[in-house]
Structures are given as structure tokens and as C-alpha cells.
Coordinates of C-alpha atoms and ligand atoms in Angstrom, one line a residue:
M998 CA -0.2 -0.1 0.0
K999 CA 2.6 2.7 1.1
S1000 CA 4.7 2.6 -2.5
D1001 CA 0.6 3.8 -4.1
I1002 CA 1.0 7.1 -2.0
P1003 CA 2.5 10.2 -3.7
K1004 CA 5.2 11.5 -0.9
E1005 CA 3.5 15.3 -1.9
V1006 CA 0.1 13.4 0.4
R1007 CA 2.6 11.7 2.2
A1008 CA 4.7 15.3 3.2
V1009 CA 0.8 17.0 3.9
A1010 CA -0.7 14.4 6.6
G1011 CA 3.6 14.3 7.8
L1012 CA 3.3 17.4 8.9
L1013 CA -0.4 17.3 10.0
E1014 CA 0.6 15.2 12.4
Q1015 CA 3.8 17.1 14.0
H1016 CA 1.8 20.0 14.6
G1017 CA 0.0 17.0 17.0
F1018 CA -3.2 16.1 14.3
S1019 CA -4.3 13.7 13.1
A1020 CA -3.8 12.6 9.4
Y1021 CA -6.1 9.8 6.5
L1022 CA -6.2 10.0 3.7
V1023 CA -10.6 9.5 2.6
G1024 CA -12.6 9.1 0.5
G1025 CA -12.9 8.3 -3.3
C1026 CA -8.5 8.3 -3.9
L1027 CA -9.0 5.3 -0.8
R1028 CA -11.7 3.3 -2.7
D1029 CA -9.4 2.9 -6.2
I1030 CA -6.0 3.2 -4.3
L1031 CA -8.1 -0.8 -2.6
M1032 CA -9.3 -1.5 -6.2
G1033 CA -5.5 -1.3 -6.9
R1034 CA -6.9 2.2 -9.5
D1035 CA -4.9 5.4 -9.9
P1036 CA -7.2 7.9 -7.7
K1037 CA -8.1 10.8 -9.4
D1038 CA -8.0 13.5 -6.7
W1039 CA -6.2 13.1 -2.9
D1040 CA -8.7 13.7 0.4
V1041 CA -7.0 14.7 3.4
A1042 CA -9.5 14.1 6.5
T1043 CA -7.9 16.2 10.3
D1044 CA -9.3 17.2 13.7
A1045 CA -7.1 20.3 12.3
E1046 CA -9.8 23.6 12.2
P1047 CA -9.5 25.6 8.4
G1048 CA -7.9 28.2 10.5
Q1049 CA -4.9 25.6 12.2
V1050 CA -4.4 24.2 8.8
Q1051 CA -4.0 27.6 6.7
S1052 CA -1.7 28.5 8.9
I1053 CA 0.0 24.8 8.5
F1054 CA 0.8 25.2 5.4
P1055 CA 0.5 29.1 4.8
E1056 CA 1.0 28.2 0.3
S1057 CA -2.6 26.9 1.1
V1058 CA -7.1 28.1 0.6
Y1059 CA -9.6 27.7 2.1
E1060 CA -11.9 26.7 -0.5
N1061 CA -15.7 26.3 0.3
Q1062 CA -18.1 26.2 3.5
F1063 CA -17.0 22.5 4.1
G1064 CA -14.3 22.9 5.7
T1065 CA -11.9 22.1 3.0
V1066 CA -8.2 24.1 2.6
G1067 CA -6.6 23.0 -0.8
I1068 CA -3.1 22.5 -0.1
K1069 CA -1.3 23.7 -2.9
T1070 CA 1.9 20.4 -3.9
D1071 CA 5.3 21.7 -6.2
A1072 CA 4.3 17.9 -7.7
E1073 CA 4.4 17.6 -11.7
D1074 CA 1.5 15.6 -11.0
P1075 CA -1.7 17.8 -12.1
K1076 CA -3.1 15.7 -10.5
L1077 CA -1.2 16.1 -6.3
K1078 CA -1.1 19.5 -7.7
I1079 CA -3.5 20.2 -5.3
V1080 CA -4.1 18.0 -2.0
E1081 CA -7.7 18.4 -0.6
V1082 CA -7.5 18.5 4.0
T1083 CA -10.3 19.1 5.0
T1084 CA -11.4 19.1 8.9
F1085 CA -13.4 15.3 10.6
R1086 CA -18.0 16.6 9.6
L1087 CA -20.4 15.0 11.5
E1088 CA -23.9 15.5 9.4
G1089 CA -25.5 18.0 9.5
K1090 CA -28.4 18.4 9.1
Y1091 CA -30.9 19.0 6.1
T1092 CA -33.8 20.9 6.7
D1093 CA -34.7 20.9 3.4
K1094 CA -33.0 17.7 1.6
R1095 CA -31.0 19.9 -0.7
H1096 CA -28.4 21.2 1.6
P1097 CA -27.2 20.6 5.3
D1098 CA -28.4 23.2 7.7
E1099 CA -24.5 23.9 9.0
V1100 CA -21.4 21.9 8.6
V1101 CA -20.1 20.6 12.2
F1102 CA -17.1 19.2 13.4
A1103 CA -16.5 16.6 13.7
R1104 CA -13.4 15.1 17.0
T1105 CA -13.3 12.0 15.6
I1106 CA -12.6 9.8 12.7
E1107 CA -15.5 7.3 13.7
D1108 CA -17.2 10.3 14.0
D1109 CA -16.2 11.6 10.6
L1110 CA -16.6 8.7 8.7
S1111 CA -20.4 8.4 10.7
R1112 CA -22.1 10.9 8.0
R1113 CA -19.7 8.8 4.4
D1114 CA -22.1 7.3 1.8
F1115 CA -21.2 4.3 1.3
T1116 CA -19.3 2.1 3.4
M1117 CA -17.4 1.8 0.3
N1118 CA -16.7 6.0 0.9
A1119 CA -16.4 5.5 5.0
I1120 CA -13.1 3.7 5.2
A1121 CA -10.4 5.9 7.0
L1122 CA -6.0 5.2 6.1
R1123 CA -3.7 6.9 8.5
L1124 CA -0.8 7.4 7.4
G1125 CA 1.9 6.4 9.4
S1126 CA 2.4 8.4 12.8
G1127 CA 4.3 11.8 12.2
S1128 CA 6.5 9.6 10.0
I1129 CA 6.8 11.3 5.8
V1130 CA 8.2 8.1 4.7
G1131 CA 5.3 6.7 6.5
D1132 CA 5.2 2.8 8.8
G1133 CA 2.5 1.6 9.8
D1134 CA -0.9 3.2 8.3
E1135 CA -3.8 2.3 9.8
L1136 CA -7.3 1.0 7.6
V1137 CA -10.3 2.6 9.2
D1138 CA -12.8 0.6 8.6
P1139 CA -15.9 0.9 10.2
Y1140 CA -18.4 -0.4 8.6
G1141 CA -16.6 -3.3 6.5
G1142 CA -15.8 -0.9 3.2
E1143 CA -13.1 -2.6 2.0
K1144 CA -14.7 -6.7 2.5
D1145 CA -17.6 -4.4 0.2
I1146 CA -15.0 -2.9 -2.6
Q1147 CA -14.2 -6.7 -3.0
A1148 CA -17.4 -7.9 -3.2
K1149 CA -18.2 -4.9 -5.3
T1150 CA -20.9 -3.9 -3.5
I1151 CA -22.5 -0.2 -2.8
R1152 CA -24.4 -0.5 0.3
T1153 CA -25.0 2.7 2.4
V1154 CA -23.6 3.0 5.5
G1155 CA -26.4 3.0 8.4
E1156 CA -30.5 2.3 7.8
P1157 CA -31.0 3.0 4.5
K1158 CA -33.8 4.9 4.3
E1159 CA -32.7 7.3 6.2
R1160 CA -29.5 7.5 4.5
F1161 CA -31.8 8.8 1.4
N1162 CA -33.5 11.1 3.4
E1163 CA -30.8 12.9 4.9
D1164 CA -29.8 13.5 1.3
A1165 CA -31.4 11.8 -2.1
L1166 CA -28.8 13.1 -4.1
R1167 CA -27.8 10.2 -2.8
L1168 CA -30.5 8.3 -4.3
M1169 CA -28.6 9.9 -7.7
R1170 CA -24.6 8.9 -6.5
A1171 CA -25.0 4.7 -6.0
V1172 CA -26.3 4.8 -9.6
R1173 CA -23.7 6.5 -11.2
F1174 CA -20.9 4.6 -8.1
A1175 CA -22.3 1.8 -10.2
A1176 CA -21.6 2.6 -14.0
E1177 CA -18.6 4.0 -12.6
L1178 CA -17.1 0.7 -10.8
G1179 CA -19.0 -1.7 -12.4
F1180 CA -21.3 -2.2 -8.4
E1181 CA -23.7 -4.0 -7.4
I1182 CA -25.8 -2.3 -5.4
E1183 CA -26.8 -4.3 -2.3
M1184 CA -30.6 -5.5 -2.3
N1185 CA -32.2 -3.1 1.1
T1186 CA -30.1 -0.3 -0.5
R1187 CA -32.1 -1.1 -3.7
R1188 CA -35.2 -1.4 -2.3
A1189 CA -35.5 1.6 -0.2
M1190 CA -34.0 3.4 -3.3
E1191 CA -37.0 2.1 -5.3
Q1192 CA -39.3 2.9 -2.5
E1193 CA -37.4 6.1 -2.0
A1194 CA -37.2 7.4 -5.3
G1195 CA -39.9 10.3 -4.8
L1196 CA -37.4 12.0 -2.7
L1197 CA -34.7 12.8 -6.1
E1198 CA -37.1 15.9 -7.1
V1199 CA -36.2 17.9 -4.3
I1200 CA -32.7 17.8 -5.2
A1201 CA -31.2 21.4 -6.2
K1202 CA -30.2 20.5 -10.4
E1203 CA -27.7 21.5 -10.2
R1204 CA -26.5 18.2 -7.8
V1205 CA -28.0 16.1 -9.6
R1206 CA -26.4 17.1 -12.9
D1207 CA -23.1 16.9 -11.9
E1208 CA -24.2 13.2 -10.7
F1209 CA -25.1 12.7 -13.9
T1210 CA -22.4 14.5 -16.3
K1211 CA -20.2 12.0 -14.1
M1212 CA -22.0 8.7 -14.3
L1213 CA -22.7 9.6 -18.7
M1214 CA -18.4 9.5 -18.5
A1215 CA -18.3 6.3 -16.5
P1216 CA -17.4 3.8 -19.5
D1217 CA -20.9 1.9 -18.4
A1218 CA -23.1 4.8 -19.1
T1219 CA -25.8 3.2 -20.5
R1220 CA -26.0 0.7 -17.2
G1221 CA -26.2 4.0 -15.6
I1222 CA -29.3 5.4 -17.4
L1223 CA -31.2 1.4 -17.0
L1224 CA -30.5 1.6 -13.6
L1225 CA -32.4 4.4 -13.0
E1226 CA -35.0 3.8 -15.0
E1227 CA -35.7 0.4 -13.2
M1228 CA -35.4 2.3 -9.8
D1229 CA -38.4 5.2 -11.2
L1230 CA -35.6 7.4 -11.2
L1231 CA -34.7 8.9 -14.7
R1232 CA -38.6 10.5 -14.7
Y1233 CA -36.5 13.1 -12.5
V1234 CA -34.0 13.9 -14.6
A1235 CA -34.1 13.7 -18.3
P1236 CA -38.0 12.4 -18.6
E1237 CA -38.4 13.0 -22.4
L1238 CA -36.1 9.8 -22.5
R1239 CA -38.8 7.9 -20.8
D1240 CA -41.2 8.2 -24.1
G1241 CA -39.2 6.9 -25.4
L1242 CA -40.0 3.3 -23.2
G1243 CA -42.1 0.8 -25.7
V1244 CA -42.0 3.9 -29.3
T1245 CA -40.9 1.2 -31.4
Q1246 CA -39.3 2.1 -34.8
N1247 CA -39.9 1.3 -38.3
K1248 CA -38.3 -1.4 -40.6
H1249 CA -34.6 0.3 -40.7
H1250 CA -35.2 -0.2 -37.3
I1251 CA -35.0 -3.3 -34.0
Y1252 CA -35.5 -0.8 -31.0
T1253 CA -37.6 0.9 -29.4
V1254 CA -36.8 4.2 -29.0
F1255 CA -35.8 4.4 -26.2
E1256 CA -33.1 1.1 -26.5
H1257 CA -32.3 2.9 -29.4
N1258 CA -30.9 6.2 -27.6
V1259 CA -29.3 4.0 -24.5
R1260 CA -27.3 2.3 -26.9
A1261 CA -25.9 5.3 -29.2
L1262 CA -24.9 6.5 -25.8
E1263 CA -23.4 3.2 -25.2
Y1264 CA -21.4 3.6 -28.3
A1265 CA -20.6 6.8 -27.4
A1266 CA -19.2 5.4 -23.9
K1267 CA -17.9 3.0 -26.3
Q1268 CA -15.3 5.0 -28.2
G1269 CA -15.3 7.3 -24.7
Y1270 CA -15.7 10.6 -26.6
S1271 CA -16.9 14.0 -24.9
L1272 CA -19.5 14.5 -22.8
E1273 CA -21.5 16.5 -25.3
I1274 CA -21.4 13.4 -27.6
R1275 CA -22.4 11.8 -25.4
L1276 CA -25.4 14.1 -24.6
A1277 CA -25.9 14.0 -28.4
S1278 CA -26.2 10.2 -29.1
L1279 CA -28.4 9.9 -25.5
L1280 CA -31.4 12.5 -26.7
H1281 CA -31.2 12.8 -30.8
D1282 CA -34.2 10.7 -30.9
V1283 CA -36.0 12.1 -27.9
G1284 CA -38.5 14.4 -30.9
K1285 CA -39.0 11.0 -32.1
P1286 CA -41.7 10.0 -29.4
K1287 CA -44.1 13.4 -30.7
T1288 CA -43.2 13.5 -34.2
K1289 CA -44.3 10.0 -34.7
H1290 CA -46.6 9.0 -37.9
G1291 CA -48.7 6.3 -38.8
D1292 CA -47.4 3.3 -37.3
G1293 CA -46.1 -0.7 -38.2
P1294 CA -42.6 -1.3 -41.3
D1295 CA -43.9 2.1 -42.8
S1296 CA -43.9 4.9 -39.7
T1297 CA -42.5 8.1 -40.3
F1298 CA -40.7 10.6 -38.0
Y1299 CA -40.6 14.0 -40.0
G1300 CA -38.9 16.9 -38.4
H1301 CA -38.6 15.1 -35.4
E1302 CA -34.7 16.4 -34.9
R1303 CA -35.7 20.1 -34.6
V1304 CA -38.2 18.5 -31.8
G1305 CA -36.0 16.7 -30.2
A1306 CA -33.4 19.5 -30.1
K1307 CA -36.1 22.2 -28.8
L1308 CA -36.0 19.2 -26.0
A1309 CA -32.9 18.1 -25.2
V1310 CA -32.3 22.5 -24.4
R1311 CA -35.8 21.6 -22.4
A1312 CA -34.7 18.7 -20.2
L1313 CA -31.0 20.7 -19.9
E1314 CA -31.7 23.6 -18.9
R1315 CA -33.5 22.0 -16.2
L1316 CA -31.2 20.2 -15.0
H1317 CA -29.1 23.8 -15.2
F1318 CA -26.5 22.5 -17.8
S1319 CA -24.3 26.0 -19.3
R1320 CA -25.2 27.7 -21.9
D1321 CA -23.2 26.4 -23.7
V1322 CA -23.5 22.7 -23.7
I1323 CA -27.0 22.4 -24.4
E1324 CA -26.5 25.2 -27.2
R1325 CA -24.0 22.3 -29.2
V1326 CA -25.8 19.5 -27.4
A1327 CA -28.8 21.2 -29.0
H1328 CA -26.6 21.8 -32.6
L1329 CA -25.8 18.0 -33.3
I1330 CA -28.9 16.7 -32.5
R1331 CA -30.2 19.2 -34.8
F1332 CA -28.5 18.2 -36.9
H1333 CA -28.3 14.5 -37.4
M1334 CA -30.5 13.6 -40.4
F1335 CA -28.6 14.5 -43.2
Y1336 CA -28.8 13.2 -46.3
Y1337 CA -25.9 11.8 -48.4
N1338 CA -25.3 9.7 -51.2
V1339 CA -21.9 9.4 -53.2
G1340 CA -21.6 10.4 -55.8
E1341 CA -24.6 13.2 -55.8
V1342 CA -22.8 16.1 -53.5
S1343 CA -20.9 17.8 -55.6
P1344 CA -17.1 18.9 -52.9
A1345 CA -20.1 23.1 -53.3
G1346 CA -22.8 21.0 -50.7
V1347 CA -19.7 19.7 -48.8
R1348 CA -18.4 22.8 -48.1
R1349 CA -22.0 24.5 -48.2
F1350 CA -23.1 21.7 -45.1
I1351 CA -19.8 22.2 -43.9
A1352 CA -21.3 25.7 -43.3
R1353 CA -24.0 25.3 -41.8
V1354 CA -23.1 23.7 -39.5
G1355 CA -20.0 25.6 -38.4
P1356 CA -16.3 23.8 -38.8
E1357 CA -15.8 23.5 -35.2
T1358 CA -19.0 20.6 -35.0
I1359 CA -18.7 18.9 -37.4
D1360 CA -16.7 16.4 -36.5
D1361 CA -18.2 16.0 -33.3
L1362 CA -22.0 15.6 -35.7
M1363 CA -19.3 13.3 -37.5
K1364 CA -19.3 11.4 -33.6
V1365 CA -23.0 11.2 -33.4
R1366 CA -23.8 10.5 -36.1
E1367 CA -22.3 7.0 -35.6
A1368 CA -23.4 6.0 -32.7
D1369 CA -27.0 7.1 -34.4
R1370 CA -25.8 3.8 -36.9
I1371 CA -24.3 1.6 -34.5
G1372 CA -26.9 1.8 -31.9
S1373 CA -29.7 1.4 -34.8
G1374 CA -28.5 -2.7 -34.7
V1375 CA -28.9 -3.3 -38.3
P1376 CA -25.9 -0.6 -39.6
K1377 CA -26.1 -1.8 -43.3
A1378 CA -24.4 -0.7 -45.9
V1379 CA -23.8 3.2 -44.8
P1380 CA -20.6 3.1 -43.5
Y1381 CA -19.4 3.5 -47.3
K1382 CA -21.4 6.7 -48.2
M1383 CA -20.0 7.8 -43.9
R1384 CA -16.6 7.1 -44.7
H1385 CA -16.7 7.9 -48.4
L1386 CA -18.4 12.0 -46.2
Q1387 CA -15.9 12.0 -44.0
F1388 CA -13.6 11.8 -47.1
M1389 CA -15.4 14.3 -48.6
I1390 CA -14.9 16.3 -44.6
E1391 CA -10.7 16.2 -44.9
K1392 CA -10.8 17.2 -48.5
V1393 CA -11.9 20.2 -48.4
K1394 CA -11.4 21.0 -44.9
S1395 CA -9.2 23.8 -45.2
D1396 CA -11.5 25.3 -47.6
P1397 CA -13.0 29.0 -46.5
V1398 CA -16.3 27.5 -45.6
S1399 CA -17.5 31.5 -43.4
P1400 CA -17.7 35.2 -43.5
K1401 CA -14.3 34.5 -41.6
M1402 CA -12.4 32.6 -44.5
L1403 CA -12.9 34.9 -46.6
G1404 CA -9.5 36.9 -48.2
V1405 CA -11.7 40.9 -47.4
N1406 CA -13.8 41.8 -45.1
G1407 CA -16.1 44.5 -44.1
E1408 CA -13.6 47.1 -43.0
D1409 CA -11.3 45.9 -47.2
V1410 CA -15.1 45.9 -48.9
M1411 CA -15.8 49.7 -47.8
R1412 CA -12.1 50.1 -48.9
I1413 CA -11.9 48.8 -52.6
A1414 CA -15.5 49.2 -53.3
G1415 CA -15.5 52.8 -51.9
I1416 CA -18.8 53.2 -49.8
E1417 CA -19.2 53.6 -46.3
P1418 CA -20.6 51.1 -43.3
G1419 CA -24.0 49.7 -44.5
P1420 CA -26.3 46.5 -45.2
K1421 CA -24.7 47.0 -48.5
V1422 CA -21.5 45.5 -47.3
G1423 CA -22.8 42.3 -45.7
Q1424 CA -24.5 42.2 -49.1
I1425 CA -21.4 41.9 -50.9
I1426 CA -19.4 39.7 -48.4
A1427 CA -22.5 36.9 -48.1
V1428 CA -22.0 36.3 -51.9
L1429 CA -18.9 36.3 -52.3
L1430 CA -18.2 33.9 -49.6
E1431 CA -21.5 31.9 -52.1
E1432 CA -19.0 32.6 -54.9
V1433 CA -15.9 31.1 -52.6
L1434 CA -18.3 28.1 -51.2
D1435 CA -18.4 26.7 -55.1
D1436 CA -14.2 27.2 -56.4
P1437 CA -12.3 27.9 -52.6
K1438 CA -9.2 29.4 -56.1
R1439 CA -12.3 32.8 -55.8
N1440 CA -10.6 33.2 -52.3
D1441 CA -7.8 34.9 -54.2
R1442 CA -6.6 38.3 -53.0
D1443 CA -6.6 39.8 -56.6
T1444 CA -9.7 38.2 -57.3
L1445 CA -11.9 39.0 -54.6
E1446 CA -10.9 42.4 -55.2
V1447 CA -12.3 42.6 -58.6
R1448 CA -15.7 40.6 -58.1
V1449 CA -15.6 43.0 -54.7
R1450 CA -15.7 46.0 -57.6
E1451 CA -18.0 44.8 -59.9
L1452 CA -20.8 43.1 -57.4
A1453 CA -20.2 47.3 -55.1
E1454 CA -22.5 48.2 -58.8
L1455 CA -25.1 45.8 -59.2
S1456 CA -28.1 47.9 -57.8
D1457 CA -29.9 46.5 -54.0
V1458 CA -32.3 45.0 -55.2
E1459 CA -29.6 42.8 -58.3
L1460 CA -27.7 41.9 -54.5
A1461 CA -30.5 41.7 -52.8
A1462 CA -32.2 38.2 -55.7
M1463 CA -28.4 37.1 -55.8
R1464 CA -28.0 36.7 -51.6
R1465 CA -31.2 34.5 -51.8
K1466 CA -30.8 32.4 -54.9
A1467 CA -27.5 31.4 -52.8
E1468 CA -29.5 31.0 -49.7
E1469 CA -31.4 28.7 -51.6
R1470 CA -28.5 26.2 -52.2
K1471 CA -27.5 25.8 -49.0
D1472 CA -30.2 23.6 -48.4
E1473 CA -29.1 21.4 -50.6
F1474 CA -28.3 18.8 -48.4
E1475 CA -31.1 19.3 -45.7
R1476 CA -33.1 19.2 -49.2
G1477 CA -31.5 15.8 -49.8
I1478 CA -33.1 14.8 -46.8
E1479 CA -36.6 15.6 -47.2
E1480 CA -37.3 14.1 -50.2
E1481 CA -34.9 11.0 -49.5
M1482 CA -37.4 10.5 -46.5
K1483 CA -40.6 10.8 -48.5
K1484 CA -39.7 7.9 -51.3
K1485 CA -38.9 6.2 -47.6
H1486 CA -35.7 4.8 -49.2
W1487 CA -33.8 7.2 -45.8
V1488 CA -36.1 6.7 -43.6
Q1489 CA -34.6 6.9 -39.5
Ligands
ATP433 P1 -14.5 10.3 -6.5 O1 -13.6 9.8 -6.9 O2 -16.0 10.0 -8.1 O3 -14.2 12.1 -6.3 P2 -15.5 9.9 -4.5 O4 -16.0 9.0 -3.4 O5 -14.3 11.4 -3.9 O6 -15.4 9.9 -5.6 P3 -16.6 12.6 -3.6 O7 -18.8 12.8 -4.6 O8 -15.3 13.4 -4.3 O9 -17.2 10.8 -4.2 O10 -16.8 13.1 -2.1 C1 -15.4 12.2 -1.5 C2 -16.3 11.9 -0.2 O11 -17.4 12.6 0.2 C3 -17.0 10.3 -0.7 O12 -16.9 9.5 -0.3 C4 -18.0 10.2 0.0 O13 -17.3 9.4 1.7 C5 -18.5 11.3 0.8 N1 -20.0 12.0 0.6 C6 -20.1 13.0 -0.9 N2 -20.8 13.4 -1.3 C7 -21.6 12.1 -0.1 C8 -22.4 12.3 0.3 N3 -24.0 13.5 -0.8 N4 -23.2 12.1 1.4 C9 -22.6 11.7 2.1 N5 -21.6 11.7 1.8 C10 -20.5 12.3 1.1
MG434 MG1 -13.9 12.4 -4.9

């Protein structure tokens, strides 16, 4: 065990001990060590109060209202740059079931462990007795946490019902740990979760969001979603997903909408994709239940990507995800239904498509589309088409697709054409961009200058007409889908 604990952590604990306090390794890092995993961060618990910790470590920051002091170390490893030292605490009262009313410091490690959620998280390791080298590490494990870790069991400390009533976030945490660690939830704990599921409704949404995020980022994120549904917690987290339960699809699918969304997430998680891609994969078809027409092999879901993007925004806003995440996920869902047929779409069409979805989004969009395809359970012959599109995207990737990639900007246009600021400048830029999307060679400075002078000669009406015509072409990809969908060749 000694070799697993970095010298920086031992140094922090050692100094506390030298000042007459006790110091223990606690929480996730100890659990990880006992499981033979690499800890994500390092937490130390002590009987020293925050002020005392700060005076022992002048280079420290008092981090939060829970008595945590962050101690800076000179480690290279980013996980070790800050060691968190938290004063022993007792369970605070949760009158609103959301936040503890107050922080009560405790005197002993046993008291501190008693307020922790699960046995696997209620273990402490005393790091030696004052020596930095750390002889005689001693495990404090009053609830049989080590045994539960070995048996891969999640079990509450004490009476499960009481513990979930104290803080219902623990319902989410149990599921999150099951997905993260591949553990089973012990029977009594599980039964209490089923009975107390409704408590989750009053939990502060940002706390739910943080656990949900960790769950989605877990290797077995899918299991997390299925457990949430089994225990009837999903209705408090993402009820939109539940609308897809039992909703069958058409001949292109073997799974219900719910199963398909979950399987798309499964693929995204397996690939180690980002949170946005996982959320977009999970939610990509939430618009289907509301847009379903007909039944059986020929049922359709026209417009489900638009409806789905709106529903995803609603779900993610409810969970207080950041604006940035919400917008990115909604955008991916909104554009996940693009049509592509080898030979039918020109490089200019691909550039327009990239211009429309945004060059920074295209790679993520392809990943969501892949998750959609694999998650359908019948991935057919499409990979060739997708590989071809990927090839086309790579080919046109460095071509200019947005106004800021044009060889001239608004200032240049005004100067070259000798015109004042006004709508005409924007119209000229828009027409130039359309022409450059058609032929990137036209993004050359001299060509652009000549073209700016020509365009400046045109009347406003003529310019507006050119621009309109160009805009119509932007729909090349999307019109493609609708037509194909009508022909029922590509009814996803
Ligand atoms: P991770 O490795 O994901 O950080 P962790 O176990 O360290 O896992 P944290 O959320 O960082 O999880 O919490 C640190 C410790 O604090 C937990 O191990 C647990 O002992 C305790 N804890 C956290 N949240 C709660 C809670 N809601 N109720 C009781 N104890 C909690
Ligand atoms: Mg932690």
C-alpha cells in the first residue's frame, strides 16, 4: 500500500501529524487504491480546523464552506498539485433535503466516517505516525467497506431509508458509482432506493447534474441510464427519454426509441467521446415519439431532429447545464439527420454543409451520426457512404467556409468599393462567401478585389436576389433528406 501513496500526500499528512493532529486518507482516492485503480484526486481528513490547517500550510486556499483547505504542492502531476484537506465533520441537518444547514466539525475519524454515504466511501487510512516515510499505515473501516469493495457492492452506511432521506442525492450517487465502478447495489439499499425515488425531485438540479455528468462519463454509462429507469429515478432526471419507452420504429430499426437512444450512448461511451457527444447521442431521437406518424414498418418521424433539439434544450436547461453545453448538444441533434449519397453531392455541397453546421462542429456531428448508426442495431451498408463523406470533409476541410475565412473583410470591402458602412457591405460579403464555397480558388486576394468592385456596381435589388439564390442552395443537404424520406429510402 505504501508505494501507492505519493510523497506529496504523505508530506501533507506528515506535517499535520507533526503538529499534533491526525491525518487520514479518505474518500474516492482510498477506494481507488483498494481497487488497484489510479486515484483522480487526493483527499485528506483531519481533526485540525481550517484555520489551523492554513497556519500550518501558508501556501493554501480555503476552498469552500465545508471546511476544505486546498494545499498546493510542487508536484508535476496535475492531480497532485492540490491536496484537499477537510476537517472531520458530522452529518449536518438537511431540513430542505437539499443542502446541509450547517457544517458541524467532529472530533474523531469515526464520527466523520459515520456521515459518509456508502461503506466503500467510509474507510480511512492513517498515514503512519508522524513520519513522512509512513510506517505503520492503519486502516479504519468500521462498516466493512473493504469487504464491500472486494465484493463490488454498494451499500449505505447505516439504515438506507434514513440515509436517503437525509440527502436524496445519494440516490443518484449510488447509480453513478454502479456505472463508474461496475458494482452492484446491495438488496436493502436497492429496495430503499425504489421506495424513496421520489425524494430526488427536490434535490438541487445542479447537484443532480454533476452526478448525472459523472455517470454519463463512466465507461458503463448505459447501465446508469437503465438503473435510473429501473428504480424510477429517470423521471426526475430526463423524463423526455421515458417518452420513447415502448415506442416502436420502422423497418430501419429493431429497437424502440428508448433502446435506440440508450444504445447510441453506449457506443459514444465505448469510444470515449466527450460529454456533449454522449448527451447528443443519448438525446438524439427524443423528438421521435411526438413526430411519429403511422405504425409498423412504414412509420415516419419527419422533423424529429428539430423537435428533439428543442426537447433536449428543455431537459438540459432543467438540469442547469451550461449555455455552451446546451447549445452544442442542441446543434448536434438539430443536424444529425443529414442525407448523403456518394456521387450526388459535390465538394461545394459538402462545403455548404460544413458552413451550415459550423466547421468546429462537423467532427462531433459525424461521431453522433456514427453512434446513431451503430445504435440502430442494423447498421447496414451505410459505412461506405459515411466513409466517403468523411473523406470529402477531410478534402475540403481547409477550404474557406465562413465569413471570417474570406480573404477580405468588411473594412476591405468598404475601402475597395469606396462605400460607407451599411447593409450593402454585408450583402457583398455574403455573395463572396457563396462564390468561394462554390470555388475556393476565388478566395484569392486579387480575384476578390475585382469581384468586390463588380458587385458594388450592382443595385441593392440585384444583390439581394443573388444572395437569395445562394441561400436556397444552402439547403442542398437538408432538402436531400426530405426528398429521400418521402421516397422512404432513408426513413430513420
Ligand atoms: P470520485 O472519485 O468520483 O471523486 P468520491 O467518492 O471521492 O468519488 P466525492 O463526490 O468526491 O466522491 O465525495 C468524496 C467523499 O465524500 C465520498 O467518498 C463520501 O465519503 C463523501 N460524500 C460525498 N457526497 C456525499 C453525500 N451526498 N453524502 C454522504 N457522503 C458524501
Ligand atoms: Mg473525490
